[in-house]
Amino acid sequence: MTADQTDLAARPQADPVVGTPYGAVRGRHERGVAVFRGIPYAAPPFGPRRFRPPVPPEPWDGVRDAGSFGPTAPKPPYSEAFGKYLSDPDVPGDDCLNLNVWTPEPSRGARLPVLVWLHGGALTRGSSAVPVYDGHAFARDGVVCVSVNYRLGVEGYGLFPDAPANPGLRDQLAALEWVHRSIEAFGGDPARVTLAGQSAGAISAGALIAAPQAQGLFRRAVLQSGPPEASDRDRVRRMVRRMAARLKVPATAEAFAAVDRDVLLRAQAEVGRLSSPVLGGPAFGIVADGDLVPRDPLEALVAGDVARDADLLVGWTRDEYRLWLVPGGLLERVDRLGALALAGAMARCHCGHEVPRGYRALHPGAGTAEVVGQMVTDHLLRVPLQRLAEGRPGPTYVYEFAWPSRLPDLGACHGLELGFVFDSGDTPESAKLAGEGTPQELADAMHGAWVRFAETGDPGWQAWDDRHPVRVFGGGSDSGGAGVVHTAHGLRDAEFRLWETSSETAASPAQAAAAAQAVSELVADPDDPAPTSGPLPALLTARLARGAELRSAVRRLRRVTAARRH
């Protein structure tokens, strides 16, 4: 090396600067890639813009610093029980509609594949600042990674008579449009965009790839532990109405906009306390709105109305339900509830008693919590994703993540695969869920599959066909299943067949919701008795018997319980 070359190598690398449609941004060089954080893609959604669709940000003069994560959307913190396992940084400020970019080559002409990440968190929590979602490994391996903040909870998914539905989903569409217009300057190819998300982020991605306005903005999609779906409008309205009753204001966007933001978040957290993926309850969700979501996204995708040729990668973890039940000791409580918990799960899943009987036969020795958890996981996640793979015309690749956490009782729970997808298992935040010393060879396999999918549309195994191939990551006998990656055919077919032949309950959605909510209250309240057998207890009857419609739910549950005894 010459003296001039030695002097050049010793100089600090200049911060990267890239132009966007609204102004230039200055990022940072970190570990060999360029990182830009907190870039606004829409104006702050407050003041007169609260509960309204996003609008473009105000352009700026000069160069805007993009060295730090931008503000996160308003959200309540996780409970202490969940905060033990999940990290959720809170960055104050109004300018929360922002995104981050990791790129190996921030220049036009690179034309690299792009992965756009939508975080999970039940549409009420989470952000792009979670360290597990660090996009460095994707950029290191030649994929431009973009992560997005969007409105959450009642701000993003409240359903009001005086405001458009789904503003949080509209934020995500605005971010996707920003990527289409801007990503080439960061080294990305706008024709090779993969939209990816986990949990609520996957549900959002499923809605977007089915949205007419998003066609042409993506080439591929990854749905991790979340299917395309439209929530029941009444379920979302119940959240808003219960919040309004607690706040003593009308259930309108105008009235909610006048409430202090922290007061609104506290009311949201209190009303949502008994909501659960396993046993239901009122919750925020994406709803059909006749515009951005003209119909149920799953129906539109299966019919081939949209995204016909898009490549899809979909999957789940083996023990999704354990993240929902292990924190706070709910796993043990569901086991103690026994037949009552099974009755609530049948109400939640709109199925007859033959489904839990079938699960017990397929999984002899499984406790009530495992049967209930796997039933609800299949009803909410696996069956819809299998139907998507089975019915759509384009190629779909399916996986199951089966490596168990090193922490007690979590198994291969919801969200555990994220540290492997992002190859961020060495972060303390990933260890909160996975434990210490996660197997790097499994991260190499899983992250590598996502990189190949973003690059080519083929993650490295067979697309779904009549043999039902499922790529299984972990779950074998060697090294605790760490290094085992294989393809299994028909992995969940026996469970899927139970749903195909099940007779649906006669209960209406409102009755089923009432039954599931009552059981949810029993599960969540440690001071309530926990019967293990016999007919429905008087306590459940009292909680359900709040009007003629709810009394019919009680009668239905009694018939189900009687059938189980015979």
PDB file of C-alpha atoms in Angstrom, residues 81-261:
ATOM      1  CA  ALA A  81     -45.410 -10.052  32.365  1.00  0.00           C
ATOM      2  CA  PHE A  82     -44.907  -9.452  28.631  1.00  0.00           C
ATOM      3  CA  GLY A  83     -42.166  -6.859  29.064  1.00  0.00           C
ATOM      4  CA  LYS A  84     -40.021  -9.643  30.505  1.00  0.00           C
ATOM      5  CA  TYR A  85     -39.874 -11.175  27.021  1.00  0.00           C
ATOM      6  CA  LEU A  86     -40.495  -8.322  24.560  1.00  0.00           C
ATOM      7  CA  SER A  87     -38.697  -5.010  24.036  1.00  0.00           C
ATOM      8  CA  ASP A  88     -40.566  -1.945  22.830  1.00  0.00           C
ATOM      9  CA  PRO A  89     -38.558   1.305  22.781  1.00  0.00           C
ATOM     10  CA  ASP A  90     -40.508   4.536  23.121  1.00  0.00           C
ATOM     11  CA  VAL A  91     -39.134   7.574  21.271  1.00  0.00           C
ATOM     12  CA  PRO A  92     -41.139  10.746  22.060  1.00  0.00           C
ATOM     13  CA  GLY A  93     -42.304  13.194  19.414  1.00  0.00           C
ATOM     14  CA  ASP A  94     -45.124  13.858  16.957  1.00  0.00           C
ATOM     15  CA  ASP A  95     -43.255  13.059  13.727  1.00  0.00           C
ATOM     16  CA  CYS A  96     -43.930   9.311  14.107  1.00  0.00           C
ATOM     17  CA  LEU A  97     -44.642   8.471  10.451  1.00  0.00           C
ATOM     18  CA  ASN A  98     -41.040   7.716   9.604  1.00  0.00           C
ATOM     19  CA  LEU A  99     -38.917   4.869   8.278  1.00  0.00           C
ATOM     20  CA  ASN A 100     -35.345   3.581   8.285  1.00  0.00           C
ATOM     21  CA  VAL A 101     -33.100   2.324   5.477  1.00  0.00           C
ATOM     22  CA  TRP A 102     -30.095  -0.007   5.617  1.00  0.00           C
ATOM     23  CA  THR A 103     -28.222  -0.276   2.317  1.00  0.00           C
ATOM     24  CA  PRO A 104     -24.827  -1.598   1.189  1.00  0.00           C
ATOM     25  CA  GLU A 105     -24.608   0.862  -1.686  1.00  0.00           C
ATOM     26  CA  PRO A 106     -26.512   4.157  -1.403  1.00  0.00           C
ATOM     27  CA  SER A 107     -26.339   5.129  -5.045  1.00  0.00           C
ATOM     28  CA  ARG A 108     -28.485   4.966  -8.160  1.00  0.00           C
ATOM     29  CA  GLY A 109     -27.603   2.135 -10.453  1.00  0.00           C
ATOM     30  CA  ALA A 110     -27.099  -0.523  -7.776  1.00  0.00           C
ATOM     31  CA  ARG A 111     -30.651  -1.869  -8.355  1.00  0.00           C
ATOM     32  CA  LEU A 112     -30.599  -4.167  -5.334  1.00  0.00           C
ATOM     33  CA  PRO A 113     -33.615  -6.104  -4.051  1.00  0.00           C
ATOM     34  CA  VAL A 114     -35.594  -4.358  -1.302  1.00  0.00           C
ATOM     35  CA  LEU A 115     -37.302  -5.760   1.800  1.00  0.00           C
ATOM     36  CA  VAL A 116     -39.887  -3.515   3.497  1.00  0.00           C
ATOM     37  CA  TRP A 117     -40.583  -4.576   7.100  1.00  0.00           C
ATOM     38  CA  LEU A 118     -43.860  -4.034   8.992  1.00  0.00           C
ATOM     39  CA  HIS A 119     -43.485  -4.780  12.697  1.00  0.00           C
ATOM     40  CA  GLY A 120     -45.984  -6.721  14.801  1.00  0.00           C
ATOM     41  CA  GLY A 121     -47.550  -5.936  18.163  1.00  0.00           C
ATOM     42  CA  ALA A 122     -51.304  -6.558  17.827  1.00  0.00           C
ATOM     43  CA  LEU A 123     -51.664  -3.179  16.070  1.00  0.00           C
ATOM     44  CA  THR A 124     -51.252  -1.566  19.497  1.00  0.00           C
ATOM     45  CA  ARG A 125     -47.527  -1.851  20.269  1.00  0.00           C
ATOM     46  CA  GLY A 126     -44.152  -2.240  18.576  1.00  0.00           C
ATOM     47  CA  SER A 127     -42.020  -0.005  16.386  1.00  0.00           C
ATOM     48  CA  SER A 128     -39.201  -0.053  13.857  1.00  0.00           C
ATOM     49  CA  ALA A 129     -36.759   0.835  16.654  1.00  0.00           C
ATOM     50  CA  VAL A 130     -36.889  -2.650  18.229  1.00  0.00           C
ATOM     51  CA  PRO A 131     -33.233  -3.820  18.050  1.00  0.00           C
ATOM     52  CA  VAL A 132     -34.254  -7.310  16.887  1.00  0.00           C
ATOM     53  CA  TYR A 133     -35.351  -5.686  13.592  1.00  0.00           C
ATOM     54  CA  ASP A 134     -31.914  -4.228  12.849  1.00  0.00           C
ATOM     55  CA  GLY A 135     -31.551  -4.426   9.068  1.00  0.00           C
ATOM     56  CA  HIS A 136     -27.759  -4.652   8.995  1.00  0.00           C
ATOM     57  CA  ALA A 137     -27.603  -8.356   8.062  1.00  0.00           C
ATOM     58  CA  PHE A 138     -29.917  -7.881   5.087  1.00  0.00           C
ATOM     59  CA  ALA A 139     -27.820  -4.969   3.785  1.00  0.00           C
ATOM     60  CA  ARG A 140     -24.624  -6.920   4.466  1.00  0.00           C
ATOM     61  CA  ASP A 141     -26.019  -9.669   2.224  1.00  0.00           C
ATOM     62  CA  GLY A 142     -27.095  -7.388  -0.622  1.00  0.00           C
ATOM     63  CA  VAL A 143     -30.713  -6.512   0.247  1.00  0.00           C
ATOM     64  CA  VAL A 144     -31.830  -2.952   0.994  1.00  0.00           C
ATOM     65  CA  CYS A 145     -33.900  -3.152   4.192  1.00  0.00           C
ATOM     66  CA  VAL A 146     -36.607  -0.600   5.059  1.00  0.00           C
ATOM     67  CA  SER A 147     -38.507  -0.671   8.384  1.00  0.00           C
ATOM     68  CA  VAL A 148     -41.624   1.399   8.993  1.00  0.00           C
ATOM     69  CA  ASN A 149     -43.422   3.119  11.862  1.00  0.00           C
ATOM     70  CA  TYR A 150     -47.199   3.516  11.540  1.00  0.00           C
ATOM     71  CA  ARG A 151     -50.097   4.625  13.738  1.00  0.00           C
ATOM     72  CA  LEU A 152     -51.252   2.113  16.339  1.00  0.00           C
ATOM     73  CA  GLY A 153     -54.265   1.372  18.517  1.00  0.00           C
ATOM     74  CA  VAL A 154     -57.184   3.739  18.443  1.00  0.00           C
ATOM     75  CA  GLU A 155     -55.119   6.356  16.562  1.00  0.00           C
ATOM     76  CA  GLY A 156     -54.537   3.937  13.697  1.00  0.00           C
ATOM     77  CA  TYR A 157     -57.422   1.447  13.851  1.00  0.00           C
ATOM     78  CA  GLY A 158     -60.289   3.028  15.739  1.00  0.00           C
ATOM     79  CA  LEU A 159     -63.567   2.787  13.833  1.00  0.00           C
ATOM     80  CA  PHE A 160     -65.535   6.045  13.935  1.00  0.00           C
ATOM     81  CA  PRO A 161     -68.603   7.370  12.101  1.00  0.00           C
ATOM     82  CA  ASP A 162     -66.851  10.669  11.303  1.00  0.00           C
ATOM     83  CA  ALA A 163     -63.428   9.450  10.043  1.00  0.00           C
ATOM     84  CA  PRO A 164     -62.095   7.042   7.389  1.00  0.00           C
ATOM     85  CA  ALA A 165     -61.290   3.512   8.548  1.00  0.00           C
ATOM     86  CA  ASN A 166     -57.803   2.005   8.714  1.00  0.00           C
ATOM     87  CA  PRO A 167     -55.583   5.118   8.956  1.00  0.00           C
ATOM     88  CA  GLY A 168     -52.697   2.934  10.205  1.00  0.00           C
ATOM     89  CA  LEU A 169     -52.936   0.757   7.099  1.00  0.00           C
ATOM     90  CA  ARG A 170     -53.062   3.907   4.989  1.00  0.00           C
ATOM     91  CA  ASP A 171     -49.797   4.964   6.675  1.00  0.00           C
ATOM     92  CA  GLN A 172     -48.209   1.706   5.531  1.00  0.00           C
ATOM     93  CA  LEU A 173     -49.449   2.292   1.978  1.00  0.00           C
ATOM     94  CA  ALA A 174     -47.920   5.782   2.070  1.00  0.00           C
ATOM     95  CA  ALA A 175     -44.608   4.259   3.181  1.00  0.00           C
ATOM     96  CA  LEU A 176     -44.764   1.724   0.344  1.00  0.00           C
ATOM     97  CA  GLU A 177     -45.427   4.563  -2.104  1.00  0.00           C
ATOM     98  CA  TRP A 178     -42.425   6.429  -0.657  1.00  0.00           C
ATOM     99  CA  VAL A 179     -40.273   3.351  -1.270  1.00  0.00           C
ATOM    100  CA  HIS A 180     -41.495   3.131  -4.864  1.00  0.00           C
ATOM    101  CA  ARG A 181     -40.546   6.778  -5.525  1.00  0.00           C
ATOM    102  CA  SER A 182     -37.381   7.058  -3.424  1.00  0.00           C
ATOM    103  CA  ILE A 183     -35.583   3.750  -2.950  1.00  0.00           C
ATOM    104  CA  GLU A 184     -33.591   3.860  -6.188  1.00  0.00           C
ATOM    105  CA  ALA A 185     -31.500   6.698  -4.753  1.00  0.00           C
ATOM    106  CA  PHE A 186     -30.612   4.413  -1.820  1.00  0.00           C
ATOM    107  CA  GLY A 187     -29.465   1.617  -4.150  1.00  0.00           C
ATOM    108  CA  GLY A 188     -32.745  -0.284  -4.305  1.00  0.00           C
ATOM    109  CA  ASP A 189     -34.756  -1.561  -7.235  1.00  0.00           C
ATOM    110  CA  PRO A 190     -38.411  -0.382  -7.038  1.00  0.00           C
ATOM    111  CA  ALA A 191     -39.376  -3.312  -9.282  1.00  0.00           C
ATOM    112  CA  ARG A 192     -38.024  -5.860  -6.751  1.00  0.00           C
ATOM    113  CA  VAL A 193     -39.762  -4.915  -3.507  1.00  0.00           C
ATOM    114  CA  THR A 194     -40.673  -7.620  -0.983  1.00  0.00           C
ATOM    115  CA  LEU A 195     -43.274  -6.531   1.565  1.00  0.00           C
ATOM    116  CA  ALA A 196     -42.773  -8.482   4.806  1.00  0.00           C
ATOM    117  CA  GLY A 197     -44.314  -8.527   8.243  1.00  0.00           C
ATOM    118  CA  GLN A 198     -44.851 -10.638  11.337  1.00  0.00           C
ATOM    119  CA  SER A 199     -48.062 -11.054  13.365  1.00  0.00           C
ATOM    120  CA  ALA A 200     -50.031  -7.794  12.982  1.00  0.00           C
ATOM    121  CA  GLY A 201     -47.398  -6.758  10.436  1.00  0.00           C
ATOM    122  CA  ALA A 202     -48.175  -9.891   8.405  1.00  0.00           C
ATOM    123  CA  ILE A 203     -51.918  -9.216   8.609  1.00  0.00           C
ATOM    124  CA  SER A 204     -51.148  -5.703   7.369  1.00  0.00           C
ATOM    125  CA  ALA A 205     -48.954  -6.984   4.540  1.00  0.00           C
ATOM    126  CA  GLY A 206     -51.737  -9.391   3.528  1.00  0.00           C
ATOM    127  CA  ALA A 207     -54.241  -6.544   3.397  1.00  0.00           C
ATOM    128  CA  LEU A 208     -51.869  -4.364   1.379  1.00  0.00           C
ATOM    129  CA  ILE A 209     -51.017  -6.948  -1.270  1.00  0.00           C
ATOM    130  CA  ALA A 210     -54.776  -7.374  -1.763  1.00  0.00           C
ATOM    131  CA  ALA A 211     -55.398  -3.603  -1.912  1.00  0.00           C
ATOM    132  CA  PRO A 212     -56.087  -2.187  -5.400  1.00  0.00           C
ATOM    133  CA  GLN A 213     -54.021   0.922  -4.578  1.00  0.00           C
ATOM    134  CA  ALA A 214     -50.917  -1.170  -3.783  1.00  0.00           C
ATOM    135  CA  GLN A 215     -50.751  -3.139  -7.015  1.00  0.00           C
ATOM    136  CA  GLY A 216     -47.437  -2.426  -8.750  1.00  0.00           C
ATOM    137  CA  LEU A 217     -45.724  -1.366  -5.504  1.00  0.00           C
ATOM    138  CA  PHE A 218     -44.418  -4.843  -4.584  1.00  0.00           C
ATOM    139  CA  ARG A 219     -43.180  -8.004  -6.291  1.00  0.00           C
ATOM    140  CA  ARG A 220     -43.182 -10.435  -3.376  1.00  0.00           C
ATOM    141  CA  ALA A 221     -44.497 -10.749   0.164  1.00  0.00           C
ATOM    142  CA  VAL A 222     -43.638 -12.569   3.396  1.00  0.00           C
ATOM    143  CA  LEU A 223     -46.409 -13.279   5.912  1.00  0.00           C
ATOM    144  CA  GLN A 224     -44.968 -14.525   9.218  1.00  0.00           C
ATOM    145  CA  SER A 225     -47.545 -15.734  11.771  1.00  0.00           C
ATOM    146  CA  GLY A 226     -50.372 -13.641  10.417  1.00  0.00           C
ATOM    147  CA  PRO A 227     -52.868 -14.277   7.591  1.00  0.00           C
ATOM    148  CA  PRO A 228     -54.661 -11.826   5.309  1.00  0.00           C
ATOM    149  CA  GLU A 229     -57.901 -10.998   7.134  1.00  0.00           C
ATOM    150  CA  ALA A 230     -60.547  -8.368   7.779  1.00  0.00           C
ATOM    151  CA  SER A 231     -61.708  -8.038  11.382  1.00  0.00           C
ATOM    152  CA  ASP A 232     -65.352  -8.008  12.379  1.00  0.00           C
ATOM    153  CA  ARG A 233     -66.412  -4.352  12.443  1.00  0.00           C
ATOM    154  CA  ASP A 234     -68.501  -4.848  15.584  1.00  0.00           C
ATOM    155  CA  ARG A 235     -65.487  -6.231  17.443  1.00  0.00           C
ATOM    156  CA  VAL A 236     -63.512  -3.057  16.650  1.00  0.00           C
ATOM    157  CA  ARG A 237     -66.504  -0.838  17.457  1.00  0.00           C
ATOM    158  CA  ARG A 238     -66.765  -2.487  20.878  1.00  0.00           C
ATOM    159  CA  MET A 239     -63.231  -1.336  21.663  1.00  0.00           C
ATOM    160  CA  VAL A 240     -64.097   2.225  20.718  1.00  0.00           C
ATOM    161  CA  ARG A 241     -67.416   2.201  22.582  1.00  0.00           C
ATOM    162  CA  ARG A 242     -65.873   0.793  25.742  1.00  0.00           C
ATOM    163  CA  MET A 243     -63.157   3.413  25.594  1.00  0.00           C
ATOM    164  CA  ALA A 244     -65.780   6.123  25.063  1.00  0.00           C
ATOM    165  CA  ALA A 245     -67.759   4.897  28.074  1.00  0.00           C
ATOM    166  CA  ARG A 246     -64.636   4.925  30.234  1.00  0.00           C
ATOM    167  CA  LEU A 247     -63.664   8.390  28.998  1.00  0.00           C
ATOM    168  CA  LYS A 248     -67.274   9.664  29.215  1.00  0.00           C
ATOM    169  CA  VAL A 249     -67.148  11.085  25.671  1.00  0.00           C
ATOM    170  CA  PRO A 250     -69.051  10.278  22.445  1.00  0.00           C
ATOM    171  CA  ALA A 251     -67.598   7.463  20.319  1.00  0.00           C
ATOM    172  CA  THR A 252     -66.507   9.855  17.559  1.00  0.00           C
ATOM    173  CA  ALA A 253     -63.141  10.851  16.143  1.00  0.00           C
ATOM    174  CA  GLU A 254     -63.877  14.485  16.985  1.00  0.00           C
ATOM    175  CA  ALA A 255     -64.455  13.665  20.652  1.00  0.00           C
ATOM    176  CA  PHE A 256     -61.451  11.336  20.895  1.00  0.00           C
ATOM    177  CA  ALA A 257     -59.198  13.937  19.265  1.00  0.00           C
ATOM    178  CA  ALA A 258     -59.996  16.317  22.120  1.00  0.00           C
ATOM    179  CA  VAL A 259     -58.805  13.813  24.757  1.00  0.00           C
ATOM    180  CA  ASP A 260     -55.276  14.069  26.114  1.00  0.00           C
ATOM    181  CA  ARG A 261     -53.078  11.502  24.380  1.00  0.00           C
TER     182      ARG A 261
END
